[in-house]
Amino acid sequence: LRVGYLVVPMHVVVIGAGEVGTSIAGSLASDHEVVVVDVDPDRAEQLKYEIDVLTIAGDGTTSDIQTAADVGRADMVIACTDDDQTNLVACGTAKTLGDGFTIARVKSTDFLRTWQGNEGAFGVDFMVCTDLLTAENIVRVIGLPAAIDVDPFASGLVQMAEFEIAEGSPVAGQTVSEADRFESLTFVGLFRDGELTIPRGDTGIEAGDRAVVIGSPESVQAFATDVAPEATPDEADDIVIVGGSEIGYQTARLLGERELRPRVVEKDQDRARWLAEQLPKSVVMEHDATDAEFLTRENVDDSDIVVTALGSDEQNLLVAVLAKRLGVDRVIAVVDSPDYVTVFEEIGIDIAINPRTVTAEEITRFTYESVAENIAVLENDQAEVLELELTEGCGLTGRPISDIVAESDARFVIGAITRNHQLVTPRGDTVLQAGDHVILLVESDSVGQIASMA
């Protein structure tokens, strides 16, 4: 996440220099004093040159190493190794040395439930559960056909969604004003050949474009139906989840809460039995999903969506390719290595979701809530969607939106406003007020200018 607009420097200790820790440290380094601790001396030395941070080699759970990292005066301690227990112990140790805000990354939902039921458990102030976060992302994408990115804002009152406009889509060939037939929806961005356009009413939409919209969940869902009218899930739709991993289980559970009834394929007999007991709204099949004959026999080719959530990227790639070759319309793959995400997308897998990236973004987003209530980054940081709470006398209040846009050099579009927990659809004559939550798309180079006005 781009963080150049932050103004309050902190002393931050990041424990774990894997993909998640490196991403977080890289995001924070330009504005904060960051110390990264990792048990691997070679990795610690390498990171020192990759990003401008102090690194310490050692066990981040011990008081000696944490003292060397100056945890006693840390504003924030982020424990994000690949081991849940290590992260929890690291946070507990940090609490004995200082009063910094502690964040722990975990995979186990058992730890999450314990923490949610007992505030401050494990010495953790904020817990991020990788598997649950990933499942939530998958379910949001399933709910919006053609969506490649979905993020909630304003406590769920507003959604931002990015859609791939396919050949033959009803909105391809229309102008923005023709496609925008929904009262509480705003087109805020259009990416074409990797370039961002701030759309106007007469801007044309072409197949291959990626359209970004902001609005109420109902209006975004209605637009999704417009973009891909044959693909909106309902109770009768066939969703297959390949792999009864924790991510696969959580995905099926969340879909069941939406009255969808997925089929789950799990090879291990004991795990399949457990899933069948825990998922009353799912059909659990015990079989090896890499068996193409089984997939054909079970009519997986007729399913609307296949989610691959197996234990390795290689297995997920194999099943995802098999599903596409069988004719499945939409395949969502869980990809553990960020380096493989592009590979999956380049061979035609519709959506590749990386749990580590999801986790890193969630933690980094949380660290910046003092400046922006919520943040989403689009298309390799070309643009950001921000949620800002406006303060009395700030540069965005007391004037119509049309005047603010006309007087600013920044490239931005206000997509939605919530006022007293009610959604307000922005228009040119809308006057922003103190206390409003404003959700807007901003070109990345203009983020600092806009954030400073809030």
CSV table of C-alpha atoms in Angstrom, one decimal:
chain,number,residue,atom,x,y,z
A,1,LEU,CA,0.0,0.0,0.0
A,2,ARG,CA,1.2,3.5,-0.8
A,3,VAL,CA,1.7,5.5,2.3
A,4,GLY,CA,3.4,8.7,1.3
A,5,TYR,CA,0.6,10.8,2.8
A,6,LEU,CA,1.1,9.7,6.4
A,7,VAL,CA,2.3,12.4,8.7
A,8,VAL,CA,2.8,10.7,12.1
A,9,PRO,CA,6.1,8.7,12.2
A,10,MET,CA,6.1,5.7,14.4
A,11,HIS,CA,8.6,3.2,15.7
A,12,VAL,CA,7.4,-0.1,14.3
A,13,VAL,CA,8.9,-3.6,14.9
A,14,VAL,CA,8.0,-6.3,12.3
A,15,ILE,CA,8.7,-9.8,13.4
A,16,GLY,CA,9.1,-12.1,10.4
A,17,ALA,CA,10.7,-11.2,7.1
A,18,GLY,CA,8.7,-13.5,4.9
A,19,GLU,CA,6.5,-12.3,2.1
A,20,VAL,CA,3.9,-10.7,4.5
A,21,GLY,CA,6.5,-9.1,6.7
A,22,THR,CA,8.5,-7.8,3.8
A,23,SER,CA,5.4,-6.3,2.2
A,24,ILE,CA,4.4,-4.6,5.4
A,25,ALA,CA,7.9,-3.3,6.1
A,26,GLY,CA,8.3,-2.0,2.6
A,27,SER,CA,5.0,-0.1,2.8
A,28,LEU,CA,5.9,1.5,6.2
A,29,ALA,CA,9.6,2.2,5.6
A,30,SER,CA,9.3,5.6,3.8
A,31,ASP,CA,7.4,7.3,6.7
A,32,HIS,CA,8.3,5.3,9.8
A,33,GLU,CA,11.3,4.0,11.7
A,34,VAL,CA,11.0,0.3,11.0
A,35,VAL,CA,12.9,-2.6,12.5
A,36,VAL,CA,12.5,-6.1,11.0
A,37,VAL,CA,13.4,-9.2,13.1
A,38,ASP,CA,13.9,-12.6,11.4
A,39,VAL,CA,15.4,-15.8,12.6
A,40,ASP,CA,17.3,-16.3,9.3
A,41,PRO,CA,20.5,-14.2,9.3
A,42,ASP,CA,20.8,-14.3,5.5
A,43,ARG,CA,17.3,-13.1,5.0
A,44,ALA,CA,17.8,-10.3,7.5
A,45,GLU,CA,20.9,-9.2,5.7
A,46,GLN,CA,19.2,-9.4,2.3
A,47,LEU,CA,16.3,-7.3,3.5
A,48,LYS,CA,18.6,-4.5,4.7
A,49,TYR,CA,19.5,-3.8,1.1
A,50,GLU,CA,16.1,-4.4,-0.4
A,51,ILE,CA,14.3,-1.8,1.7
A,52,ASP,CA,15.7,0.9,3.9
A,53,VAL,CA,15.1,-0.7,7.3
A,54,LEU,CA,17.1,-1.8,10.3
A,55,THR,CA,17.2,-5.6,10.5
A,56,ILE,CA,18.0,-7.9,13.4
A,57,ALA,CA,18.7,-11.6,13.1
A,58,GLY,CA,17.3,-13.7,16.0
A,59,ASP,CA,14.3,-15.3,17.6
A,60,GLY,CA,11.6,-12.6,17.7
A,61,THR,CA,9.8,-14.2,20.6
A,62,THR,CA,12.7,-13.6,23.1
A,63,SER,CA,13.0,-10.6,25.3
A,64,ASP,CA,16.7,-10.2,24.4
A,65,ILE,CA,16.0,-9.8,20.7
A,66,GLN,CA,13.0,-7.6,21.3
A,67,THR,CA,15.0,-5.4,23.6
A,68,ALA,CA,17.6,-5.1,20.8
A,69,ALA,CA,14.8,-4.0,18.5
A,70,ASP,CA,13.8,-1.4,21.1
A,71,VAL,CA,10.3,-2.9,21.5
A,72,GLY,CA,10.0,-1.0,24.8
A,73,ARG,CA,9.5,2.3,22.9
A,74,ALA,CA,7.7,0.8,19.9
A,75,ASP,CA,4.3,2.3,18.9
A,76,MET,CA,3.4,-0.9,17.1
A,77,VAL,CA,4.7,-4.5,17.0
A,78,ILE,CA,3.6,-6.7,14.1
A,79,ALA,CA,4.2,-10.4,14.4
A,80,CYS,CA,3.7,-12.0,11.0
A,81,THR,CA,5.8,-15.2,10.7
A,82,ASP,CA,4.3,-18.3,9.2
A,83,ASP,CA,3.8,-19.9,12.6
A,84,ASP,CA,0.8,-18.9,14.7
A,85,GLN,CA,2.3,-19.8,18.1
A,86,THR,CA,5.4,-17.8,17.3
A,87,ASN,CA,3.3,-14.7,16.5
A,88,LEU,CA,1.3,-15.0,19.7
A,89,VAL,CA,4.3,-15.5,21.9
A,90,ALA,CA,6.0,-12.6,20.2
A,91,CYS,CA,3.0,-10.3,21.0
A,92,GLY,CA,2.9,-11.6,24.6
A,93,THR,CA,6.6,-10.8,25.1
A,94,ALA,CA,6.2,-7.4,23.6
A,95,LYS,CA,3.5,-6.6,26.2
A,96,THR,CA,6.0,-7.3,29.0
A,97,LEU,CA,8.5,-4.8,27.5
A,98,GLY,CA,6.2,-1.9,26.5
A,99,ASP,CA,2.8,-0.7,25.7
A,100,GLY,CA,3.0,-0.7,21.9
A,101,PHE,CA,0.0,-1.8,19.9
A,102,THR,CA,0.4,-5.5,18.9
A,103,ILE,CA,-0.9,-7.1,15.7
A,104,ALA,CA,-0.7,-10.9,15.2
A,105,ARG,CA,-1.2,-12.8,12.0
A,106,VAL,CA,-2.7,-16.3,12.5
A,107,LYS,CA,-4.1,-19.0,10.2
A,108,SER,CA,-6.1,-20.8,12.9
A,109,THR,CA,-9.7,-19.6,13.4
A,110,ASP,CA,-9.6,-21.3,16.8
A,111,PHE,CA,-7.1,-18.6,18.0
A,112,LEU,CA,-9.2,-15.9,16.4
A,113,ARG,CA,-12.4,-17.1,18.2
A,114,THR,CA,-10.5,-17.2,21.5
A,115,TRP,CA,-9.2,-13.7,21.0
A,116,GLN,CA,-12.6,-12.4,19.9
A,117,GLY,CA,-14.1,-13.8,23.1
A,118,ASN,CA,-11.5,-12.4,25.4
A,119,GLU,CA,-10.3,-8.9,24.6
A,120,GLY,CA,-6.5,-8.7,25.0
A,121,ALA,CA,-6.0,-12.5,24.9
A,122,PHE,CA,-2.5,-13.6,24.0
A,123,GLY,CA,-1.3,-10.0,24.5
A,124,VAL,CA,-2.8,-9.2,21.0
A,125,ASP,CA,-4.5,-5.9,20.3
A,126,PHE,CA,-5.5,-6.8,16.7
A,127,MET,CA,-5.6,-10.2,15.1
A,128,VAL,CA,-5.7,-11.0,11.4
A,129,CYS,CA,-6.8,-14.5,10.4
A,130,THR,CA,-5.3,-15.3,7.0
A,131,ASP,CA,-7.6,-18.2,6.1
A,132,LEU,CA,-10.8,-16.4,7.1
A,133,LEU,CA,-9.8,-13.2,5.3
A,134,THR,CA,-9.0,-15.2,2.1
A,135,ALA,CA,-12.4,-17.0,2.3
A,136,GLU,CA,-14.2,-13.7,2.7
A,137,ASN,CA,-12.5,-12.3,-0.4
A,138,ILE,CA,-13.5,-15.4,-2.4
A,139,VAL,CA,-17.1,-15.1,-1.3
A,140,ARG,CA,-17.3,-11.4,-2.2
A,141,VAL,CA,-15.9,-12.1,-5.6
A,142,ILE,CA,-18.3,-15.1,-6.1
A,143,GLY,CA,-21.2,-12.8,-5.3
A,144,LEU,CA,-20.3,-10.4,-8.1
A,145,PRO,CA,-20.0,-12.0,-11.5
A,146,ALA,CA,-17.1,-10.6,-13.6
A,147,ALA,CA,-15.7,-8.8,-10.5
A,148,ILE,CA,-11.9,-9.1,-10.1
A,149,ASP,CA,-11.8,-7.0,-6.9
A,150,VAL,CA,-14.3,-6.2,-4.2
A,151,ASP,CA,-13.9,-4.2,-1.1
A,152,PRO,CA,-16.4,-3.0,1.6
A,153,PHE,CA,-16.3,0.6,2.9
A,154,ALA,CA,-18.2,2.6,5.5
A,155,SER,CA,-19.0,-0.5,7.7
A,156,GLY,CA,-20.5,-2.3,4.7
A,157,LEU,CA,-22.8,0.5,3.6
A,158,VAL,CA,-20.7,1.0,0.5
A,159,GLN,CA,-18.8,-1.4,-1.9
A,160,MET,CA,-16.1,-0.7,-4.4
A,161,ALA,CA,-15.8,-3.3,-7.2
A,162,GLU,CA,-13.6,-3.6,-10.3
A,163,PHE,CA,-15.1,-5.5,-13.2
A,164,GLU,CA,-13.6,-7.0,-16.3
A,165,ILE,CA,-15.8,-6.1,-19.3
A,166,ALA,CA,-16.0,-9.2,-21.4
A,167,GLU,CA,-16.6,-9.5,-25.1
A,168,GLY,CA,-20.4,-9.6,-25.6
A,169,SER,CA,-21.1,-8.0,-22.2
A,170,PRO,CA,-24.3,-5.8,-22.5
A,171,VAL,CA,-22.4,-2.7,-21.4
A,172,ALA,CA,-19.6,-3.1,-24.0
A,173,GLY,CA,-20.1,-0.4,-26.6
A,174,GLN,CA,-22.2,1.8,-24.2
A,175,THR,CA,-21.2,5.1,-22.8
A,176,VAL,CA,-20.8,5.5,-19.0
A,177,SER,CA,-24.1,7.5,-18.8
A,178,GLU,CA,-25.9,4.7,-20.7
A,179,ALA,CA,-24.4,1.9,-18.5
A,180,ASP,CA,-25.0,3.8,-15.2
A,181,ARG,CA,-28.7,3.2,-14.7
A,182,PHE,CA,-28.5,2.8,-10.9
A,183,GLU,CA,-29.4,5.6,-8.5
A,184,SER,CA,-26.7,4.9,-5.9
A,185,LEU,CA,-23.8,3.9,-8.2
A,186,THR,CA,-20.9,6.0,-9.5
A,187,PHE,CA,-18.4,5.1,-12.2
A,188,VAL,CA,-15.1,6.3,-10.7
A,189,GLY,CA,-12.4,4.8,-13.0
A,190,LEU,CA,-11.8,3.0,-16.2
A,191,PHE,CA,-8.6,1.1,-17.0
A,192,ARG,CA,-7.8,0.4,-20.6
A,193,ASP,CA,-4.5,-1.2,-21.7
A,194,GLY,CA,-3.2,-0.5,-18.2
A,195,GLU,CA,-3.9,3.2,-18.3
A,196,LEU,CA,-6.4,5.0,-15.9
A,197,THR,CA,-9.1,7.2,-17.3
A,198,ILE,CA,-11.3,9.3,-15.0
A,199,PRO,CA,-14.6,8.7,-16.8
A,200,ARG,CA,-17.2,11.2,-17.9
A,201,GLY,CA,-20.7,10.6,-19.1
A,202,ASP,CA,-19.7,10.4,-22.7
A,203,THR,CA,-16.7,8.0,-22.1
A,204,GLY,CA,-17.1,4.8,-24.0
A,205,ILE,CA,-16.8,1.4,-22.5
A,206,GLU,CA,-15.1,-1.3,-24.5
A,207,ALA,CA,-14.6,-5.0,-24.2
A,208,GLY,CA,-11.4,-5.6,-22.2
A,209,ASP,CA,-11.8,-2.5,-20.1
A,210,ARG,CA,-11.7,-2.8,-16.3
A,211,ALA,CA,-14.4,-0.6,-14.8
A,212,VAL,CA,-14.4,0.6,-11.2
A,213,VAL,CA,-17.6,1.5,-9.5
A,214,ILE,CA,-18.6,2.6,-6.0
A,215,GLY,CA,-22.1,2.5,-4.5
A,216,SER,CA,-24.5,0.6,-2.3
A,217,PRO,CA,-24.1,-3.2,-2.2
A,218,GLU,CA,-27.5,-3.5,-3.9
A,219,SER,CA,-26.6,-1.2,-6.7
A,220,VAL,CA,-23.2,-2.8,-7.3
A,221,GLN,CA,-24.9,-6.2,-7.4
A,222,ALA,CA,-27.4,-4.9,-9.9
A,223,PHE,CA,-24.6,-3.5,-12.0
A,224,ALA,CA,-22.9,-6.9,-11.8
A,225,THR,CA,-26.0,-8.5,-13.2
A,226,ASP,CA,-25.9,-5.9,-16.0
A,227,VAL,CA,-22.3,-6.7,-16.8
A,228,ALA,CA,-22.8,-10.5,-16.7
A,229,PRO,CA,-26.6,-11.2,-16.7
A,230,GLU,CA,-26.2,-15.0,-16.9
A,231,ALA,CA,-23.7,-15.3,-14.0
A,232,THR,CA,-25.3,-13.9,-10.9
A,233,PRO,CA,-25.3,-16.7,-8.2
A,234,ASP,CA,-28.5,-17.7,-6.6
A,235,GLU,CA,-29.7,-20.7,-4.6
A,236,ALA,CA,-29.7,-23.0,-7.6
A,237,ASP,CA,-26.3,-22.2,-8.9
A,238,ASP,CA,-23.6,-24.8,-8.8
A,239,ILE,CA,-20.4,-23.9,-7.0
A,240,VAL,CA,-17.7,-26.4,-6.5
A,241,ILE,CA,-14.9,-26.0,-3.9
A,242,VAL,CA,-12.0,-28.3,-4.6
A,243,GLY,CA,-10.1,-28.9,-1.3
A,244,GLY,CA,-11.4,-29.0,2.2
A,245,SER,CA,-8.6,-27.0,3.6
A,246,GLU,CA,-9.4,-24.3,6.2
A,247,ILE,CA,-9.9,-21.8,3.4
A,248,GLY,CA,-12.1,-24.3,1.5
A,249,TYR,CA,-14.1,-24.9,4.7
A,250,GLN,CA,-14.5,-21.3,5.6
A,251,THR,CA,-15.6,-20.5,2.0
A,252,ALA,CA,-18.3,-23.2,2.0
A,253,ARG,CA,-19.5,-22.0,5.5
A,254,LEU,CA,-19.8,-18.4,4.4
A,255,LEU,CA,-21.6,-19.4,1.2
A,256,GLY,CA,-24.0,-21.5,3.3
A,257,GLU,CA,-24.8,-18.4,5.3
A,258,ARG,CA,-25.9,-16.8,2.0
A,259,GLU,CA,-28.2,-19.7,1.3
A,260,LEU,CA,-25.8,-21.0,-1.5
A,261,ARG,CA,-25.2,-24.8,-1.5
A,262,PRO,CA,-21.7,-25.5,-2.8
A,263,ARG,CA,-20.2,-28.9,-3.4
A,264,VAL,CA,-16.9,-29.6,-1.6
A,265,VAL,CA,-14.4,-32.2,-2.9
A,266,GLU,CA,-11.9,-33.5,-0.3
A,267,LYS,CA,-9.6,-36.5,-0.7
A,268,ASP,CA,-8.9,-37.3,2.9
A,269,GLN,CA,-11.5,-39.6,4.4
A,270,ASP,CA,-11.4,-38.2,8.0
A,271,ARG,CA,-11.4,-34.6,6.8
A,272,ALA,CA,-14.3,-35.3,4.4
A,273,ARG,CA,-16.3,-36.8,7.2
A,274,TRP,CA,-15.6,-33.8,9.5
A,275,LEU,CA,-16.6,-31.3,6.7
A,276,ALA,CA,-19.9,-33.2,6.1
A,277,GLU,CA,-20.7,-32.8,9.8
A,278,GLN,CA,-19.8,-29.1,9.9
A,279,LEU,CA,-21.3,-28.0,6.6
A,280,PRO,CA,-25.0,-29.0,6.5
A,281,LYS,CA,-25.7,-26.8,3.5
A,282,SER,CA,-22.9,-28.4,1.4
A,283,VAL,CA,-22.5,-31.7,-0.4
A,284,VAL,CA,-19.1,-33.2,0.5
A,285,MET,CA,-17.6,-35.6,-1.9
A,286,GLU,CA,-14.6,-37.8,-0.9
A,287,HIS,CA,-12.3,-38.0,-4.0
A,288,ASP,CA,-9.1,-36.9,-5.6
A,289,ALA,CA,-10.1,-33.7,-7.5
A,290,THR,CA,-7.1,-34.1,-9.9
A,291,ASP,CA,-8.9,-37.0,-11.4
A,292,ALA,CA,-10.3,-35.7,-14.7
A,293,GLU,CA,-12.7,-38.6,-15.1
A,294,PHE,CA,-14.2,-37.9,-11.7
A,295,LEU,CA,-14.6,-34.2,-12.5
A,296,THR,CA,-16.4,-35.2,-15.7
A,297,ARG,CA,-18.5,-37.8,-14.0
A,298,GLU,CA,-19.7,-35.4,-11.3
A,299,ASN,CA,-20.6,-32.8,-14.0
A,300,VAL,CA,-18.1,-30.2,-12.7
A,301,ASP,CA,-18.1,-28.9,-16.3
A,302,ASP,CA,-21.7,-27.8,-15.8
A,303,SER,CA,-20.8,-25.8,-12.6
A,304,ASP,CA,-20.9,-22.0,-12.7
A,305,ILE,CA,-17.8,-21.5,-10.4
A,306,VAL,CA,-14.9,-23.7,-9.3
A,307,VAL,CA,-12.8,-22.6,-6.4
A,308,THR,CA,-9.5,-24.4,-6.0
A,309,ALA,CA,-8.3,-24.5,-2.3
A,310,LEU,CA,-5.9,-27.4,-2.2
A,311,GLY,CA,-2.7,-27.6,-0.3
A,312,SER,CA,-0.2,-26.6,-3.0
A,313,ASP,CA,0.0,-24.2,-5.9
A,314,GLU,CA,0.9,-27.0,-8.2
A,315,GLN,CA,-2.3,-29.0,-7.3
A,316,ASN,CA,-4.4,-25.8,-7.6
A,317,LEU,CA,-2.9,-25.0,-11.0
A,318,LEU,CA,-3.7,-28.5,-12.3
A,319,VAL,CA,-7.3,-28.5,-11.1
A,320,ALA,CA,-7.8,-24.9,-12.3
A,321,VAL,CA,-6.6,-25.8,-15.8
A,322,LEU,CA,-8.7,-29.0,-15.8
A,323,ALA,CA,-11.8,-27.0,-14.8
A,324,LYS,CA,-11.2,-24.5,-17.6
A,325,ARG,CA,-10.6,-27.2,-20.2
A,326,LEU,CA,-13.9,-28.9,-19.1
A,327,GLY,CA,-15.7,-25.6,-19.8
A,328,VAL,CA,-16.2,-24.1,-16.4
A,329,ASP,CA,-17.2,-20.4,-16.8
A,330,ARG,CA,-15.3,-19.0,-13.8
A,331,VAL,CA,-12.4,-20.4,-11.9
A,332,ILE,CA,-11.0,-18.9,-8.7
A,333,ALA,CA,-7.7,-20.2,-7.5
A,334,VAL,CA,-6.0,-19.8,-4.1
A,335,VAL,CA,-2.3,-19.2,-4.9
A,336,ASP,CA,0.1,-19.4,-2.0
A,337,SER,CA,3.1,-17.8,-3.7
A,338,PRO,CA,2.7,-14.2,-4.9
A,339,ASP,CA,5.1,-15.0,-7.7
A,340,TYR,CA,2.7,-17.5,-9.2
A,341,VAL,CA,-0.3,-15.1,-9.3
A,342,THR,CA,0.7,-13.7,-12.7
A,343,VAL,CA,1.3,-17.3,-14.0
A,344,PHE,CA,-2.2,-18.4,-13.1
A,345,GLU,CA,-3.8,-15.3,-14.7
A,346,GLU,CA,-1.7,-15.5,-17.9
A,347,ILE,CA,-2.8,-19.1,-18.6
A,348,GLY,CA,-6.5,-18.0,-18.3
A,349,ILE,CA,-7.5,-18.6,-14.7
A,350,ASP,CA,-10.1,-16.0,-14.0
A,351,ILE,CA,-9.0,-14.9,-10.5
A,352,ALA,CA,-6.0,-15.8,-8.4
A,353,ILE,CA,-6.2,-14.9,-4.7
A,354,ASN,CA,-3.0,-14.9,-2.7
A,355,PRO,CA,-3.6,-15.2,1.1
A,356,ARG,CA,-0.3,-13.5,2.0
A,357,THR,CA,-1.1,-10.5,-0.1
A,358,VAL,CA,-4.5,-10.3,1.4
A,359,THR,CA,-3.1,-10.5,4.9
A,360,ALA,CA,-0.3,-7.9,4.2
A,361,GLU,CA,-2.8,-5.4,2.8
A,362,GLU,CA,-5.2,-5.9,5.7
A,363,ILE,CA,-2.5,-5.3,8.3
A,364,THR,CA,-1.1,-2.3,6.4
A,365,ARG,CA,-4.6,-0.9,6.0
A,366,PHE,CA,-5.2,-1.2,9.7
A,367,THR,CA,-2.0,0.7,10.5
A,368,TYR,CA,-3.2,3.7,8.6
A,369,GLU,CA,-6.7,4.1,10.0
A,370,SER,CA,-5.6,7.3,11.7
A,371,VAL,CA,-5.3,8.9,8.2
A,372,ALA,CA,-7.8,7.0,6.1
A,373,GLU,CA,-10.6,4.8,7.5
A,374,ASN,CA,-10.1,2.3,4.7
A,375,ILE,CA,-7.8,1.9,1.7
A,376,ALA,CA,-7.9,-0.2,-1.5
A,377,VAL,CA,-5.1,-0.2,-4.1
A,378,LEU,CA,-5.9,-0.7,-7.8
A,379,GLU,CA,-3.9,-1.8,-10.8
A,380,ASN,CA,-0.4,-1.8,-9.5
A,381,ASP,CA,-0.9,1.4,-7.4
A,382,GLN,CA,-2.1,3.5,-10.3
A,383,ALA,CA,-5.1,4.6,-8.1
A,384,GLU,CA,-6.3,4.2,-4.6
A,385,VAL,CA,-9.8,4.2,-3.1
A,386,LEU,CA,-9.9,6.0,0.2
A,387,GLU,CA,-12.5,6.4,2.9
A,388,LEU,CA,-12.0,9.7,4.7
A,389,GLU,CA,-13.9,11.1,7.6
A,390,LEU,CA,-14.1,14.9,7.1
A,391,THR,CA,-13.3,17.2,10.0
A,392,GLU,CA,-14.7,20.6,10.9
A,393,GLY,CA,-13.2,23.3,8.8
A,394,CYS,CA,-11.2,21.0,6.5
A,395,GLY,CA,-10.7,21.8,2.8
A,396,LEU,CA,-13.4,19.6,1.6
A,397,THR,CA,-16.4,20.8,3.6
A,398,GLY,CA,-18.8,23.6,3.1
A,399,ARG,CA,-18.5,23.7,-0.7
A,400,PRO,CA,-20.3,21.8,-3.5
A,401,ILE,CA,-18.4,18.9,-5.0
A,402,SER,CA,-18.3,20.6,-8.4
A,403,ASP,CA,-16.4,23.6,-6.9
A,404,ILE,CA,-13.9,21.3,-5.2
A,405,VAL,CA,-13.2,19.4,-8.4
A,406,ALA,CA,-12.9,22.6,-10.5
A,407,GLU,CA,-10.4,24.2,-8.1
A,408,SER,CA,-8.2,21.1,-7.6
A,409,ASP,CA,-5.4,19.9,-9.8
A,410,ALA,CA,-5.8,16.4,-8.3
A,411,ARG,CA,-7.5,13.7,-10.3
A,412,PHE,CA,-10.2,12.1,-8.2
A,413,VAL,CA,-13.8,11.1,-8.2
A,414,ILE,CA,-16.1,11.0,-5.2
A,415,GLY,CA,-18.0,7.7,-5.4
A,416,ALA,CA,-20.2,7.7,-2.3
A,417,ILE,CA,-20.9,9.6,0.9
A,418,THR,CA,-22.3,8.3,4.2
A,419,ARG,CA,-23.8,10.8,6.6
A,420,ASN,CA,-25.3,9.7,9.9
A,421,HIS,CA,-25.0,6.1,8.8
A,422,GLN,CA,-27.1,6.8,5.7
A,423,LEU,CA,-25.9,6.6,2.1
A,424,VAL,CA,-25.8,9.9,0.1
A,425,THR,CA,-25.3,9.7,-3.6
A,426,PRO,CA,-22.8,12.4,-4.6
A,427,ARG,CA,-23.8,15.0,-7.2
A,428,GLY,CA,-22.1,18.1,-8.4
A,429,ASP,CA,-24.3,20.3,-6.1
A,430,THR,CA,-23.8,18.1,-3.0
A,431,VAL,CA,-22.2,20.0,-0.2
A,432,LEU,CA,-19.8,18.0,2.0
A,433,GLN,CA,-20.2,18.3,5.8
A,434,ALA,CA,-18.0,17.6,8.8
A,435,GLY,CA,-18.5,14.1,9.9
A,436,ASP,CA,-19.2,12.8,6.4
A,437,HIS,CA,-17.4,9.6,5.4
A,438,VAL,CA,-16.3,10.1,1.8
A,439,ILE,CA,-15.3,7.2,-0.4
A,440,LEU,CA,-13.3,8.4,-3.5
A,441,LEU,CA,-11.0,7.1,-6.1
A,442,VAL,CA,-7.8,9.1,-6.4
A,443,GLU,CA,-4.9,8.8,-8.8
A,444,SER,CA,-2.0,7.7,-6.7
A,445,ASP,CA,0.1,10.8,-7.4
A,446,SER,CA,-2.7,12.9,-6.0
A,447,VAL,CA,-3.4,11.0,-2.8
A,448,GLY,CA,-1.3,13.3,-0.6
A,449,GLN,CA,-3.0,16.4,-1.8
A,450,ILE,CA,-6.5,15.0,-1.2
A,451,ALA,CA,-5.7,13.4,2.2
A,452,SER,CA,-4.2,16.7,3.4
A,453,MET,CA,-7.5,18.5,2.6
A,454,ALA,CA,-9.5,16.1,4.9
